[in-house]
PDB file of C-alpha atoms in Angstrom:
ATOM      1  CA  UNK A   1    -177.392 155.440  13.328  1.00  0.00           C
ATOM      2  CA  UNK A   2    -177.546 158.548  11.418  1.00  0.00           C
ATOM      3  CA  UNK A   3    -180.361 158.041   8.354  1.00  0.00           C
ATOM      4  CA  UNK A   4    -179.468 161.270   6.766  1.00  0.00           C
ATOM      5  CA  UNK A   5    -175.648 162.238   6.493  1.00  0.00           C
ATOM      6  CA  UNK A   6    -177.095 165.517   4.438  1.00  0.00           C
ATOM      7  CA  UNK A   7    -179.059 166.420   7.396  1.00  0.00           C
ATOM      8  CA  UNK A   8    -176.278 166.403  10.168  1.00  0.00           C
ATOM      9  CA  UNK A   9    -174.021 168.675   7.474  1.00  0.00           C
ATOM     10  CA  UNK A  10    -177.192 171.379   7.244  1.00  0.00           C
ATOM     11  CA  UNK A  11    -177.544 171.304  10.524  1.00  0.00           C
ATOM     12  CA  UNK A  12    -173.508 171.907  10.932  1.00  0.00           C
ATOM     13  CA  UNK A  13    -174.095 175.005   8.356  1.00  0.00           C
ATOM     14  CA  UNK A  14    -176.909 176.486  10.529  1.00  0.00           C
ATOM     15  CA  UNK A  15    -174.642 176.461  13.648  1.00  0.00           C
ATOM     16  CA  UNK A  16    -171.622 177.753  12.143  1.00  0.00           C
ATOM     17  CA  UNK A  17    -173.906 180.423  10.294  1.00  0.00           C
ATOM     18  CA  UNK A  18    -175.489 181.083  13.952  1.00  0.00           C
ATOM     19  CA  UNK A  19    -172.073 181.304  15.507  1.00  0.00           C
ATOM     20  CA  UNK A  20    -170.435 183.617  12.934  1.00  0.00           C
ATOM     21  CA  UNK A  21    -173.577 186.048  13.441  1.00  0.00           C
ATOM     22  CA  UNK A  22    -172.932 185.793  17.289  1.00  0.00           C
ATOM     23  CA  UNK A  23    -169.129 186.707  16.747  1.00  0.00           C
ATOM     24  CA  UNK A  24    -169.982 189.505  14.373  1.00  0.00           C
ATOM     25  CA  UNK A  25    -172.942 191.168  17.257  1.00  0.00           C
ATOM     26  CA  UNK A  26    -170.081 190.481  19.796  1.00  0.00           C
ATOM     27  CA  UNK A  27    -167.551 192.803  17.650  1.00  0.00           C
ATOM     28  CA  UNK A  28    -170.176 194.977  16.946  1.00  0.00           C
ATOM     29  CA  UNK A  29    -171.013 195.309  20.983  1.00  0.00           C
ATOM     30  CA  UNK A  30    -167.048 195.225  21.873  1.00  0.00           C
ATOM     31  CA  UNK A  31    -166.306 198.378  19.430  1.00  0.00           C
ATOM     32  CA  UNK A  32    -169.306 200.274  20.459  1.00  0.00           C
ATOM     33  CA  UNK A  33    -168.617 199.691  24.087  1.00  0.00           C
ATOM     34  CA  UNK A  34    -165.051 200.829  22.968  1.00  0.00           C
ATOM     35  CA  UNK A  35    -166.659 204.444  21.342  1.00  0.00           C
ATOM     36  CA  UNK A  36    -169.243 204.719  24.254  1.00  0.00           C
ATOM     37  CA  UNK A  37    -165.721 203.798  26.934  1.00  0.00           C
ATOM     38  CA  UNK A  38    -164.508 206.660  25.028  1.00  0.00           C
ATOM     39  CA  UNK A  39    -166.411 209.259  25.585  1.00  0.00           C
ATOM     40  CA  UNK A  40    -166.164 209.679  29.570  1.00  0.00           C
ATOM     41  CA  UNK A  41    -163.591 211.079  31.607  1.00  0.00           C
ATOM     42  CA  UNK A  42    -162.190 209.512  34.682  1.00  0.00           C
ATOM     43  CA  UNK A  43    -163.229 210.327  38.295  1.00  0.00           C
ATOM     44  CA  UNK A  44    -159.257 211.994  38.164  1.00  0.00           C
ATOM     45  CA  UNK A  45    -159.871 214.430  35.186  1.00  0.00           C
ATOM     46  CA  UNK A  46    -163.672 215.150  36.605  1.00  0.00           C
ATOM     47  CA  UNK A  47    -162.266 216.625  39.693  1.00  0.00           C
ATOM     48  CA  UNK A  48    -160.008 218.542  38.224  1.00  0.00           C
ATOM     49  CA  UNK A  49    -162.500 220.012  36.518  1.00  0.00           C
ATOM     50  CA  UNK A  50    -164.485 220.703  39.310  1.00  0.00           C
ATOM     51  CA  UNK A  51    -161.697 222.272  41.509  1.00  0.00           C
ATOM     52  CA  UNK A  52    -160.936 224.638  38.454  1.00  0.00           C
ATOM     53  CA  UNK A  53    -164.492 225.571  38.426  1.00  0.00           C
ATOM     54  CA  UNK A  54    -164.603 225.856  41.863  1.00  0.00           C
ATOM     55  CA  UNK A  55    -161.360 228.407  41.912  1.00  0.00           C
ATOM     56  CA  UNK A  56    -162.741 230.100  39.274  1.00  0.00           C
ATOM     57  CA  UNK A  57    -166.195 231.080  40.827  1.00  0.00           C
ATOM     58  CA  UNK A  58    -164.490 232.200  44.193  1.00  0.00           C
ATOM     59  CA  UNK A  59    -162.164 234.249  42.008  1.00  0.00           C
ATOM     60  CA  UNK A  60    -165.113 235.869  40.443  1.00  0.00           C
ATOM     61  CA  UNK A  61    -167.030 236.166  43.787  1.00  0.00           C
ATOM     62  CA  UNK A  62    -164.244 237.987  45.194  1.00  0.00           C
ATOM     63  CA  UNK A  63    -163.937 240.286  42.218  1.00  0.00           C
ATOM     64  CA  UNK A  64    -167.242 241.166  42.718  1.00  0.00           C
ATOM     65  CA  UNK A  65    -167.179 242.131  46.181  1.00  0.00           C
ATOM     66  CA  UNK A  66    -164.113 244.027  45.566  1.00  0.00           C
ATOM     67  CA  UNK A  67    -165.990 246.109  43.024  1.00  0.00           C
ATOM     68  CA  UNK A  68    -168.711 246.335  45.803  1.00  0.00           C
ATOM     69  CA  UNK A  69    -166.525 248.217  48.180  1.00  0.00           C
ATOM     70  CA  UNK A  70    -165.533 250.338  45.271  1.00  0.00           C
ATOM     71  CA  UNK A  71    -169.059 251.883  44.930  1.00  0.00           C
ATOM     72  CA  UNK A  72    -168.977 254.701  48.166  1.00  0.00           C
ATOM     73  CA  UNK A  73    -165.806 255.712  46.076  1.00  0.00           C
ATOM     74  CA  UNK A  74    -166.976 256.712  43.398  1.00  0.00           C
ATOM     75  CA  UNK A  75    -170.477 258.113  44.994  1.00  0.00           C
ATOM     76  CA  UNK A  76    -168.204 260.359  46.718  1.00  0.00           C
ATOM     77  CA  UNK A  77    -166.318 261.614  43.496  1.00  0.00           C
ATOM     78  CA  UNK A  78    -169.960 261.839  41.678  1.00  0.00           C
ATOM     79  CA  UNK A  79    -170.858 263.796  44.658  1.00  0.00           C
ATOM     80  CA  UNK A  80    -167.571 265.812  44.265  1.00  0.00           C
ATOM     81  CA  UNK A  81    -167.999 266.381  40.785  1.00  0.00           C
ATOM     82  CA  UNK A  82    -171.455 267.733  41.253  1.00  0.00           C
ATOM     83  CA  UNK A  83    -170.533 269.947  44.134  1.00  0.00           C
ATOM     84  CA  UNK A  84    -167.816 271.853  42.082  1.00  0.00           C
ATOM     85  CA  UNK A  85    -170.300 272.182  39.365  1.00  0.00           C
ATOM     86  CA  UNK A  86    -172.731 273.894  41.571  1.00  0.00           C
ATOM     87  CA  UNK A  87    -170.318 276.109  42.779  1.00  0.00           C
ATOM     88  CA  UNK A  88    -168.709 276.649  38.890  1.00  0.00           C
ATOM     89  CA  UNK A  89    -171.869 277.758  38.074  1.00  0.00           C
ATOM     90  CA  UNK A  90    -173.268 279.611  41.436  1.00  0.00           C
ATOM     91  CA  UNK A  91    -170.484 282.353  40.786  1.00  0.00           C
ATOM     92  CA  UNK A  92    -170.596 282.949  37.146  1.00  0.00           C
TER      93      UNK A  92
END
């Protein structure tokens, strides 16, 4: 049957040296799927995120308007200001 019982032994040695490379990529593949698994949040964390963003740029556009409305304030002190100085210095 078999002429050469050296052959079928080589031929063993190739396929376990072909195998042990395949389980050594696969490890390789597992542990950097591992890292790359890693390195993304969930969809749960993500929207957290986003709703703390979210509250944090309304808080900032309300902040804004409310120093909008403070603006006739103080262009009516400025105004106020300059008044009494032209009067301060009118009667000297």
């Amino acid at each position: 049957m078999n002429a050469n019982p050296y052959k079928d032994g080589e031929r063993l040695m190739k396929v376990e040296t072909r195998l042990e490379n395949i389980e050594d990529a696969v490890t390789r593949m597992e542990e950097k799927l591992d890292k790359w698994h890693g390195n993304y949040i969930s969809r749960v964390e993500m929207n957290e995120l986003l709703r703390a963003r979210d509250e944090r740029i309304e808080r900032i556009e309300q902040e804004r308007l409310a120093n909008k409305q403070l603006y006739p304030g103080w262009i009516n002190i400025l105004i106020a200001f300059a008044a009494l100085l032209v009067a301060w210095f009118h009667n000297k």
